[in-house]
Amino acid sequence: MAEFQAPTGTFDVLPPASARYERLVALFAAHVGRAGYGLVVSPMFEELGVFQRVGESTDVVRKEMYDFEDKGGRRIALRPEGTASVVRAFVQHRPTPPFKAWYVAPNFRYERPQAGRYRQHHQVGIEALGTDDPDLDVEVVALLADFYKQLGLTRVTLKLNSLGDAQCRPAYRQALVAHFTTKTLCDEHKDRIEANPLRILDCKREPCRAASADAPLQIDHLCEPCKAHFDTVQHGLADLGVPYTLAPRLVRGLDYYTRTTFEFAAEALGSAQDAVGGGGRYDGLAESLGGPPTPGIGFGAGIERILLACDAEGVFPAPTTTIDVFVMDTTGGAGARRTAAALRQVGIRADRAFDHRSWKAQMKAAVRSGAPLIVSIEPEGWTLRAADGDREPTTPETVVDHVRKRLQ
Ligand code: HAM
């Protein structure tokens, strides 16, 4: 065993498996790019306060954050999620709304590692700020639903809820506190009813589950504008043919949500870690980070979980080959050097042999590369070989055209 291993709850992704990551991100970028979302790159760490402001009463912020003091004495936290960073950047730079951003980024949570739950995971996500039009909710949810479809996933279900807003939430919260005060709760939640009664709805421990069974639901306590908003969202999803089920107990793991919230579960994962993406509105978040009141909505989807779901459904396999041509050379190497460079210049993916190894060893490397074509440069002449054994002579002058034709 190597002396050093990747830290607990983290892992390395090496080729060829990493080609799936790459493809997933490229598909995502193209998909949301077509809807007008632009890439935002923000720091992997922020002032601790940024995250404290958005999730003071959540596990993600209270218990799982990687926070530390840097050498300049600043309190810093590794990003546990992407939304707070994007909204902090929005407040700092004030781009013209509507502001539509996408990202791919690592997130860090000190969780108990298990299948599908890591201490560093990666999300692709979008955030859209500047309008509370419910049709934006429809766009955001439908984009994620379509993305799973593009990957070939068929057994992903959408759970939809509304968490109300600053108008109707306080009364609901009070109703919930009143309800839970009369109940027996788990050790963790019995003293935290006031701090975040909604969390109890999400607690998996038996006393809390029993106590939640007949708890009041936000969906029955929505004010008129929230109800109208939610109705329009549902109508829009139905109009686009995006199936969903109402999940009035869906409570997301972060504090900032208002109105529409949603989560996609992969049935094929069949575990507690079946959430392959989730998100919702956060109409008060920009303001709580010191910006002007600005509504917003977005989602984050875990790349590792999505790939696990793809494995479970047998879709979106890792590409078997990442190169088109392998160049071998037993004449000294100059031919391989020039041919590989010339092929790459015209956009053909080419790899080559090194170390002046024997023809046999180079051929082995060529086969292992999975390339459908091999250029073999030998003292007897140049040959273009196909993986199926077919071969034809070629020359230094014609090899690029030859390869190009064969690949068409
Ligand atoms: P989240 O539900 O905490 O939301 O995470 C989003 C997704 O990231 C989850 O559905 C899951 O696929 C993946 N994920 C979360 N934690 C882990 C973990 N420990 N290991 C592996 N995968 C994980 C957010 O982070 C929000 N920022 C989403 C959002 C964007 N809401 C509005 N905009």
Tab-separated table of C-alpha atoms and ligand atoms in Angstrom:
chain	number	residue	atom	x	y	z
A	1	MET	CA	0.000	0.000	0.000
A	2	ALA	CA	1.266	3.457	-0.863
A	3	GLU	CA	2.474	5.502	2.088
A	4	PHE	CA	0.024	8.295	1.305
A	5	GLN	CA	-3.619	7.802	0.362
A	6	ALA	CA	-6.272	10.302	-0.698
A	7	PRO	CA	-7.871	11.670	2.511
A	8	THR	CA	-10.877	9.817	3.944
A	9	GLY	CA	-14.024	10.600	1.995
A	10	THR	CA	-12.123	11.812	-1.085
A	11	PHE	CA	-10.926	9.977	-4.178
A	12	ASP	CA	-8.935	10.340	-7.352
A	13	VAL	CA	-10.515	10.120	-10.759
A	14	LEU	CA	-8.063	8.829	-13.327
A	15	PRO	CA	-8.321	8.214	-17.052
A	16	PRO	CA	-10.160	6.518	-18.662
A	17	ALA	CA	-12.943	6.941	-16.038
A	18	SER	CA	-12.303	10.697	-15.876
A	19	ALA	CA	-13.386	10.969	-19.528
A	20	ARG	CA	-16.959	10.547	-18.284
A	21	TYR	CA	-16.547	13.481	-15.938
A	22	GLU	CA	-15.208	15.511	-18.793
A	23	ARG	CA	-18.071	14.532	-21.091
A	24	LEU	CA	-20.700	15.130	-18.442
A	25	VAL	CA	-19.399	18.633	-17.790
A	26	ALA	CA	-19.130	19.394	-21.522
A	27	LEU	CA	-22.715	18.229	-22.086
A	28	PHE	CA	-23.897	20.292	-19.139
A	29	ALA	CA	-22.058	23.417	-20.324
A	30	ALA	CA	-23.565	23.101	-23.803
A	31	HIS	CA	-27.025	22.336	-22.407
A	32	VAL	CA	-27.296	25.309	-20.044
A	33	GLY	CA	-25.293	27.489	-22.450
A	34	ARG	CA	-28.145	27.062	-24.933
A	35	ALA	CA	-30.433	28.609	-22.302
A	36	GLY	CA	-28.207	31.655	-21.800
A	37	TYR	CA	-26.258	30.619	-18.701
A	38	GLY	CA	-22.607	31.753	-18.599
A	39	LEU	CA	-19.766	30.173	-16.639
A	40	VAL	CA	-18.898	31.671	-13.254
A	41	VAL	CA	-15.637	30.676	-11.595
A	42	SER	CA	-15.460	31.656	-7.957
A	43	PRO	CA	-13.032	30.829	-5.144
A	44	MET	CA	-13.081	27.449	-3.445
A	45	PHE	CA	-12.978	29.258	-0.124
A	46	GLU	CA	-14.784	32.281	1.256
A	47	GLU	CA	-14.910	34.282	4.434
A	48	LEU	CA	-16.595	32.027	6.969
A	49	GLY	CA	-19.351	34.633	7.397
A	50	VAL	CA	-20.624	34.103	3.854
A	51	PHE	CA	-21.718	30.577	4.698
A	52	GLN	CA	-22.716	31.312	8.274
A	53	ARG	CA	-25.105	33.936	6.946
A	54	VAL	CA	-26.842	31.428	4.680
A	55	GLY	CA	-27.061	28.363	6.862
A	56	GLU	CA	-26.601	29.056	10.550
A	57	SER	CA	-29.048	26.402	11.620
A	58	THR	CA	-28.154	23.692	9.114
A	59	ASP	CA	-25.905	20.661	9.509
A	60	VAL	CA	-23.972	21.654	6.400
A	61	VAL	CA	-22.823	24.863	8.073
A	62	ARG	CA	-22.976	24.024	11.780
A	63	LYS	CA	-21.307	20.651	11.753
A	64	GLU	CA	-19.758	19.840	8.416
A	65	MET	CA	-17.840	22.900	7.342
A	66	TYR	CA	-14.086	22.837	6.823
A	67	ASP	CA	-13.243	26.155	8.466
A	68	PHE	CA	-9.927	27.435	9.657
A	69	GLU	CA	-7.881	30.524	10.325
A	70	ASP	CA	-5.471	31.413	7.528
A	71	LYS	CA	-1.973	32.755	8.040
A	72	GLY	CA	-3.345	36.300	8.028
A	73	GLY	CA	-5.751	35.505	10.855
A	74	ARG	CA	-8.879	35.479	8.634
A	75	ARG	CA	-11.665	33.017	9.339
A	76	ILE	CA	-12.016	31.022	6.143
A	77	ALA	CA	-14.239	28.128	5.069
A	78	LEU	CA	-13.893	25.745	2.162
A	79	ARG	CA	-17.065	26.058	0.132
A	80	PRO	CA	-19.678	23.484	1.246
A	81	GLU	CA	-21.960	24.432	-1.673
A	82	GLY	CA	-21.983	26.745	-4.665
A	83	THR	CA	-24.962	29.070	-4.285
A	84	ALA	CA	-23.592	31.323	-1.543
A	85	SER	CA	-20.400	31.979	-3.540
A	86	VAL	CA	-22.279	32.869	-6.721
A	87	VAL	CA	-24.659	35.169	-4.859
A	88	ARG	CA	-21.744	36.766	-2.982
A	89	ALA	CA	-20.107	37.394	-6.377
A	90	PHE	CA	-23.375	38.825	-7.720
A	91	VAL	CA	-23.653	41.217	-4.768
A	92	GLN	CA	-19.998	42.209	-5.132
A	93	HIS	CA	-20.012	42.834	-8.910
A	94	ARG	CA	-23.657	43.769	-9.509
A	95	PRO	CA	-23.995	42.404	-13.067
A	96	THR	CA	-27.154	43.511	-14.862
A	97	PRO	CA	-30.043	41.203	-13.947
A	98	PRO	CA	-31.310	38.794	-14.987
A	99	PHE	CA	-27.982	37.200	-14.250
A	100	LYS	CA	-27.734	33.582	-15.378
A	101	ALA	CA	-24.699	31.623	-14.242
A	102	TRP	CA	-23.518	28.018	-14.363
A	103	TYR	CA	-20.640	26.389	-12.517
A	104	VAL	CA	-18.786	23.161	-11.958
A	105	ALA	CA	-16.981	23.050	-8.650
A	106	PRO	CA	-15.773	20.918	-5.763
A	107	ASN	CA	-17.623	21.242	-2.469
A	108	PHE	CA	-16.380	20.187	0.934
A	109	ARG	CA	-18.468	18.742	3.739
A	110	TYR	CA	-17.125	16.887	6.746
A	111	GLU	CA	-19.656	14.075	6.506
A	112	ARG	CA	-19.512	10.432	7.502
A	113	PRO	CA	-18.278	8.951	4.229
A	114	GLN	CA	-20.347	6.215	2.605
A	115	ALA	CA	-21.384	5.222	-0.905
A	116	GLY	CA	-22.491	8.406	-2.644
A	117	ARG	CA	-21.532	10.665	0.267
A	118	TYR	CA	-18.077	12.166	0.210
A	119	ARG	CA	-16.081	14.856	1.953
A	120	GLN	CA	-15.244	16.381	-1.385
A	121	HIS	CA	-17.910	16.103	-4.026
A	122	HIS	CA	-18.412	17.964	-7.276
A	123	GLN	CA	-21.483	19.737	-8.495
A	124	VAL	CA	-22.646	21.153	-11.766
A	125	GLY	CA	-25.213	23.846	-11.158
A	126	ILE	CA	-26.935	26.999	-12.293
A	127	GLU	CA	-28.131	30.122	-10.511
A	128	ALA	CA	-30.417	32.780	-11.991
A	129	LEU	CA	-30.881	36.085	-10.208
A	130	GLY	CA	-33.084	39.061	-10.831
A	131	THR	CA	-36.600	37.851	-11.526
A	132	ASP	CA	-39.297	36.149	-9.516
A	133	ASP	CA	-41.206	35.100	-12.633
A	134	PRO	CA	-42.434	31.548	-11.935
A	135	ASP	CA	-41.588	30.677	-15.525
A	136	LEU	CA	-37.931	30.935	-14.489
A	137	ASP	CA	-38.598	28.235	-11.890
A	138	VAL	CA	-40.040	26.113	-14.694
A	139	GLU	CA	-36.980	26.747	-16.873
A	140	VAL	CA	-34.544	25.832	-14.098
A	141	VAL	CA	-36.330	22.627	-13.087
A	142	ALA	CA	-36.898	21.555	-16.699
A	143	LEU	CA	-33.242	22.136	-17.590
A	144	LEU	CA	-32.152	19.696	-14.912
A	145	ALA	CA	-34.820	17.153	-15.858
A	146	ASP	CA	-33.677	17.369	-19.499
A	147	PHE	CA	-30.051	16.973	-18.516
A	148	TYR	CA	-30.699	13.623	-16.832
A	149	LYS	CA	-32.579	12.575	-19.949
A	150	GLN	CA	-29.657	13.550	-22.161
A	151	LEU	CA	-27.407	11.265	-20.137
A	152	GLY	CA	-29.847	8.437	-20.748
A	153	LEU	CA	-31.264	8.252	-17.215
A	154	THR	CA	-34.914	7.226	-17.177
A	155	ARG	CA	-35.555	6.395	-13.530
A	156	VAL	CA	-35.165	9.836	-11.990
A	157	THR	CA	-38.157	11.356	-10.236
A	158	LEU	CA	-38.830	14.981	-9.411
A	159	LYS	CA	-40.126	15.956	-5.975
A	160	LEU	CA	-41.592	19.426	-5.785
A	161	ASN	CA	-42.575	21.624	-2.857
A	162	SER	CA	-43.117	25.245	-1.896
A	163	LEU	CA	-41.630	26.602	1.319
A	164	GLY	CA	-43.538	29.887	1.237
A	165	ASP	CA	-41.955	33.287	1.722
A	166	ALA	CA	-41.332	35.962	4.324
A	167	GLN	CA	-45.099	36.651	4.417
A	168	CYS	CA	-46.429	33.185	5.133
A	169	ARG	CA	-43.444	31.336	6.577
A	170	PRO	CA	-43.479	32.929	10.081
A	171	ALA	CA	-47.061	31.828	10.807
A	172	TYR	CA	-46.327	28.339	9.493
A	173	ARG	CA	-43.160	28.190	11.553
A	174	GLN	CA	-45.131	29.087	14.670
A	175	ALA	CA	-47.679	26.387	13.889
A	176	LEU	CA	-44.821	23.910	13.521
A	177	VAL	CA	-43.163	24.978	16.779
A	178	ALA	CA	-46.510	24.658	18.577
A	179	HIS	CA	-46.939	21.183	17.100
A	180	PHE	CA	-43.474	19.884	17.978
A	181	THR	CA	-43.515	21.369	21.478
A	182	THR	CA	-46.148	18.794	22.407
A	183	LYS	CA	-44.132	15.874	20.962
A	184	THR	CA	-41.182	13.709	21.930
A	185	LEU	CA	-38.216	14.378	19.658
A	186	CYS	CA	-34.761	12.856	19.125
A	187	ASP	CA	-31.866	14.044	21.318
A	188	GLU	CA	-30.518	16.309	18.629
A	189	HIS	CA	-33.754	18.143	17.953
A	190	LYS	CA	-35.519	18.255	21.293
A	191	ASP	CA	-33.749	21.483	22.279
A	192	ARG	CA	-33.712	22.972	18.800
A	193	ILE	CA	-37.396	23.327	18.045
A	194	GLU	CA	-37.229	27.117	17.993
A	195	ALA	CA	-33.954	27.264	16.062
A	196	ASN	CA	-35.184	25.373	13.010
A	197	PRO	CA	-38.444	23.453	13.320
A	198	LEU	CA	-38.421	22.644	9.584
A	199	ARG	CA	-35.309	20.503	10.029
A	200	ILE	CA	-37.292	18.131	12.238
A	201	LEU	CA	-39.483	17.236	9.252
A	202	ASP	CA	-36.335	15.955	7.560
A	203	CYS	CA	-34.949	14.012	10.562
A	204	LYS	CA	-34.684	10.281	9.932
A	205	ARG	CA	-34.734	9.258	13.617
A	206	GLU	CA	-37.825	7.485	14.858
A	207	PRO	CA	-39.127	9.956	17.494
A	208	CYS	CA	-38.928	12.828	14.995
A	209	ARG	CA	-40.481	10.759	12.225
A	210	ALA	CA	-43.413	9.885	14.437
A	211	ALA	CA	-43.732	13.498	15.578
A	212	SER	CA	-43.689	14.703	11.966
A	213	ALA	CA	-46.388	12.344	10.736
A	214	ASP	CA	-49.249	14.724	11.496
A	215	ALA	CA	-47.251	17.978	11.484
A	216	PRO	CA	-48.752	20.957	9.678
A	217	LEU	CA	-47.453	21.417	6.128
A	218	GLN	CA	-46.268	24.649	4.538
A	219	ILE	CA	-48.200	23.863	1.388
A	220	ASP	CA	-51.441	24.241	3.399
A	221	HIS	CA	-50.250	27.566	4.822
A	222	LEU	CA	-49.175	29.407	1.663
A	223	CYS	CA	-50.226	33.039	1.264
A	224	GLU	CA	-52.104	33.965	-1.918
A	225	PRO	CA	-49.053	35.191	-3.906
A	226	CYS	CA	-47.044	32.057	-2.972
A	227	LYS	CA	-49.934	29.835	-3.884
A	228	ALA	CA	-50.395	31.572	-7.231
A	229	HIS	CA	-46.656	31.296	-7.876
A	230	PHE	CA	-46.653	27.580	-7.082
A	231	ASP	CA	-49.723	26.949	-9.235
A	232	THR	CA	-48.032	28.648	-12.196
A	233	VAL	CA	-44.868	26.593	-11.697
A	234	GLN	CA	-46.860	23.370	-11.693
A	235	HIS	CA	-48.827	24.452	-14.733
A	236	GLY	CA	-45.592	25.292	-16.595
A	237	LEU	CA	-43.992	21.954	-15.750
A	238	ALA	CA	-47.087	20.108	-16.920
A	239	ASP	CA	-47.073	22.196	-20.097
A	240	LEU	CA	-43.488	21.121	-20.841
A	241	GLY	CA	-44.268	17.509	-19.995
A	242	VAL	CA	-41.967	17.386	-16.961
A	243	PRO	CA	-43.482	14.853	-14.550
A	244	TYR	CA	-43.321	15.615	-10.822
A	245	THR	CA	-44.815	14.567	-7.537
A	246	LEU	CA	-45.702	16.990	-4.777
A	247	ALA	CA	-43.536	16.383	-1.723
A	248	PRO	CA	-44.973	18.570	1.030
A	249	ARG	CA	-42.383	17.275	3.500
A	250	LEU	CA	-39.410	18.047	1.305
A	251	VAL	CA	-37.084	20.190	3.372
A	252	ARG	CA	-33.779	21.064	1.769
A	253	GLY	CA	-30.537	20.997	3.760
A	254	LEU	CA	-29.867	24.721	3.510
A	255	ASP	CA	-31.654	27.672	5.110
A	256	TYR	CA	-32.044	30.119	2.288
A	257	TYR	CA	-34.935	28.555	0.413
A	258	THR	CA	-38.226	30.305	-0.290
A	259	ARG	CA	-41.153	29.218	-2.440
A	260	THR	CA	-40.273	26.555	-5.054
A	261	THR	CA	-37.945	23.802	-3.824
A	262	PHE	CA	-37.203	20.540	-5.577
A	263	GLU	CA	-35.081	17.461	-5.559
A	264	PHE	CA	-34.435	14.726	-8.109
A	265	ALA	CA	-34.092	11.179	-6.767
A	266	ALA	CA	-32.546	8.318	-8.732
A	267	GLU	CA	-34.655	5.230	-8.086
A	268	ALA	CA	-31.835	3.007	-9.349
A	269	LEU	CA	-29.643	4.086	-6.427
A	270	GLY	CA	-32.199	2.790	-3.947
A	271	SER	CA	-30.324	4.179	-0.951
A	272	ALA	CA	-30.481	7.117	1.420
A	273	GLN	CA	-28.066	8.813	-0.985
A	274	ASP	CA	-30.428	8.874	-3.941
A	275	ALA	CA	-30.595	12.660	-4.414
A	276	VAL	CA	-28.884	13.385	-7.712
A	277	GLY	CA	-29.671	17.088	-7.645
A	278	GLY	CA	-31.779	19.686	-5.956
A	279	GLY	CA	-32.404	23.346	-5.568
A	280	GLY	CA	-34.973	26.034	-5.274
A	281	ARG	CA	-35.719	29.723	-4.894
A	282	TYR	CA	-33.805	31.913	-2.480
A	283	ASP	CA	-35.473	35.292	-2.827
A	284	GLY	CA	-33.897	36.735	0.344
A	285	LEU	CA	-30.324	35.508	-0.081
A	286	ALA	CA	-28.785	38.437	-1.983
A	287	GLU	CA	-30.166	40.822	0.612
A	288	SER	CA	-28.860	38.766	3.504
A	289	LEU	CA	-25.396	38.953	1.923
A	290	GLY	CA	-25.610	42.750	1.840
A	291	GLY	CA	-27.017	43.240	-1.665
A	292	PRO	CA	-30.205	44.789	-2.993
A	293	PRO	CA	-33.339	42.638	-2.654
A	294	THR	CA	-32.958	40.261	-5.612
A	295	PRO	CA	-34.930	37.085	-6.163
A	296	GLY	CA	-33.034	34.036	-7.349
A	297	ILE	CA	-33.312	30.335	-8.066
A	298	GLY	CA	-30.932	27.545	-8.991
A	299	PHE	CA	-29.894	23.953	-8.576
A	300	GLY	CA	-26.822	21.889	-7.816
A	301	ALA	CA	-26.394	18.313	-9.022
A	302	GLY	CA	-23.740	15.962	-7.680
A	303	ILE	CA	-21.538	14.594	-10.460
A	304	GLU	CA	-20.517	11.480	-8.492
A	305	ARG	CA	-24.114	10.619	-7.630
A	306	ILE	CA	-25.233	11.149	-11.216
A	307	LEU	CA	-22.497	8.798	-12.440
A	308	LEU	CA	-23.466	6.213	-9.812
A	309	ALA	CA	-27.043	6.443	-11.064
A	310	CYS	CA	-25.782	6.028	-14.653
A	311	ASP	CA	-23.874	2.894	-13.574
A	312	ALA	CA	-26.990	1.556	-11.867
A	313	GLU	CA	-29.073	2.141	-15.013
A	314	GLY	CA	-26.286	0.991	-17.346
A	315	VAL	CA	-26.222	4.233	-19.328
A	316	PHE	CA	-23.631	6.905	-20.187
A	317	PRO	CA	-20.634	4.546	-20.193
A	318	ALA	CA	-17.050	5.785	-20.091
A	319	PRO	CA	-15.838	6.312	-23.662
A	320	THR	CA	-13.766	3.263	-24.662
A	321	THR	CA	-11.246	5.339	-26.521
A	322	THR	CA	-10.097	8.891	-26.279
A	323	ILE	CA	-7.703	8.923	-29.246
A	324	ASP	CA	-8.117	8.299	-32.948
A	325	VAL	CA	-4.629	7.222	-33.976
A	326	PHE	CA	-1.620	5.678	-32.302
A	327	VAL	CA	1.740	6.232	-33.979
A	328	MET	CA	4.485	3.643	-33.524
A	329	ASP	CA	8.003	4.066	-34.854
A	330	THR	CA	10.967	1.670	-34.932
A	331	THR	CA	13.101	3.990	-37.067
A	332	GLY	CA	14.351	6.346	-34.371
A	333	GLY	CA	11.304	8.439	-33.431
A	334	ALA	CA	11.438	11.474	-35.710
A	335	GLY	CA	8.595	10.086	-37.842
A	336	ALA	CA	6.381	9.577	-34.784
A	337	ARG	CA	7.222	13.059	-33.496
A	338	ARG	CA	6.294	14.776	-36.767
A	339	THR	CA	3.308	12.621	-37.612
A	340	ALA	CA	1.696	12.945	-34.171
A	341	ALA	CA	2.203	16.732	-34.270
A	342	ALA	CA	0.808	17.015	-37.821
A	343	LEU	CA	-2.260	14.922	-36.980
A	344	ARG	CA	-2.999	16.959	-33.855
A	345	GLN	CA	-2.673	20.169	-35.834
A	346	VAL	CA	-5.558	19.153	-38.057
A	347	GLY	CA	-7.665	18.209	-35.044
A	348	ILE	CA	-7.072	14.451	-35.004
A	349	ARG	CA	-6.445	12.937	-31.566
A	350	ALA	CA	-3.098	11.193	-31.785
A	351	ASP	CA	-0.847	9.494	-29.254
A	352	ARG	CA	2.518	7.844	-29.871
A	353	ALA	CA	5.078	5.389	-28.510
A	354	PHE	CA	8.145	6.531	-26.583
A	355	ASP	CA	11.404	4.976	-25.327
A	356	HIS	CA	12.430	3.285	-28.603
A	357	ARG	CA	10.811	0.064	-27.546
A	358	SER	CA	10.529	-3.052	-29.712
A	359	TRP	CA	7.871	-3.272	-32.438
A	360	LYS	CA	6.038	-5.848	-30.343
A	361	ALA	CA	5.993	-3.654	-27.226
A	362	GLN	CA	4.835	-0.650	-29.248
A	363	MET	CA	2.079	-2.689	-30.861
A	364	LYS	CA	0.912	-3.752	-27.418
A	365	ALA	CA	0.737	-0.099	-26.356
A	366	ALA	CA	-1.127	0.740	-29.565
A	367	VAL	CA	-3.743	-1.943	-28.923
A	368	ARG	CA	-4.083	-0.865	-25.268
A	369	SER	CA	-4.732	2.725	-26.395
A	370	GLY	CA	-7.962	1.615	-28.039
A	371	ALA	CA	-7.237	3.784	-31.099
A	372	PRO	CA	-9.114	2.554	-34.167
A	373	LEU	CA	-6.105	3.383	-36.388
A	374	ILE	CA	-2.377	2.773	-36.053
A	375	VAL	CA	0.389	4.386	-38.078
A	376	SER	CA	3.361	2.034	-38.036
A	377	ILE	CA	6.687	3.532	-39.109
A	378	GLU	CA	9.213	0.785	-39.816
A	379	PRO	CA	12.507	0.583	-41.778
A	380	GLU	CA	10.587	-1.311	-44.483
A	381	GLY	CA	8.083	1.538	-44.903
A	382	TRP	CA	5.036	3.302	-43.431
A	383	THR	CA	1.780	1.423	-42.888
A	384	LEU	CA	-1.685	2.500	-41.838
A	385	ARG	CA	-3.358	-0.291	-39.891
A	386	ALA	CA	-6.943	-0.509	-38.787
A	387	ALA	CA	-7.861	-2.198	-35.533
A	388	ASP	CA	-9.610	-4.922	-37.569
A	389	GLY	CA	-6.287	-5.880	-39.203
A	390	ASP	CA	-6.852	-4.121	-42.523
A	391	ARG	CA	-3.611	-2.408	-43.676
A	392	GLU	CA	-2.377	-0.201	-46.481
A	393	PRO	CA	0.937	1.482	-47.258
A	394	THR	CA	1.280	5.186	-46.630
A	395	THR	CA	4.008	7.838	-46.773
A	396	PRO	CA	5.188	10.771	-44.640
A	397	GLU	CA	3.601	13.138	-47.176
A	398	THR	CA	0.209	11.449	-47.411
A	399	VAL	CA	-0.304	10.014	-43.921
A	400	VAL	CA	-2.409	12.897	-42.556
A	401	ASP	CA	-4.828	12.817	-45.504
A	402	HIS	CA	-4.938	9.058	-45.334
A	403	VAL	CA	-5.870	9.070	-41.652
A	404	ARG	CA	-8.393	11.819	-42.175
A	405	LYS	CA	-10.155	9.863	-44.914
A	406	ARG	CA	-10.197	6.675	-42.894
A	407	LEU	CA	-11.742	8.453	-39.924
A	408	GLN	CA	-14.555	10.001	-41.948
B	1	HAM	P1	-27.531	20.131	-1.915
B	1	HAM	O1	-28.808	19.405	-1.975
B	1	HAM	O2	-26.873	20.254	-0.589
B	1	HAM	O3	-27.816	21.567	-2.531
B	1	HAM	O4	-26.511	19.473	-2.916
B	1	HAM	C1	-26.832	19.312	-4.289
B	1	HAM	C2	-26.461	17.912	-4.758
B	1	HAM	O5	-25.068	17.670	-4.506
B	1	HAM	C3	-27.166	16.773	-4.043
B	1	HAM	O6	-28.436	16.534	-4.613
B	1	HAM	C4	-26.212	15.622	-4.315
B	1	HAM	O7	-26.412	15.125	-5.629
B	1	HAM	C5	-24.856	16.297	-4.251
B	1	HAM	N1	-24.214	16.140	-2.921
B	1	HAM	C6	-24.435	16.869	-1.813
B	1	HAM	N2	-23.653	16.457	-0.796
B	1	HAM	C7	-22.914	15.440	-1.275
B	1	HAM	C8	-21.903	14.578	-0.717
B	1	HAM	N3	-21.478	14.713	0.532
B	1	HAM	N4	-21.358	13.636	-1.518
B	1	HAM	C9	-21.752	13.486	-2.808
B	1	HAM	N5	-22.688	14.268	-3.380
B	1	HAM	C10	-23.259	15.232	-2.642
B	1	HAM	C11	-26.872	22.529	-2.685
B	1	HAM	O8	-25.693	22.377	-2.520
B	1	HAM	C12	-27.460	23.817	-3.198
B	1	HAM	N6	-26.361	24.796	-3.377
B	1	HAM	C13	-28.214	23.609	-4.488
B	1	HAM	C14	-28.803	24.868	-5.004
B	1	HAM	C15	-28.342	25.635	-6.012
B	1	HAM	N7	-29.875	25.468	-4.525
B	1	HAM	C16	-30.090	26.586	-5.209
B	1	HAM	N8	-29.151	26.706	-6.091
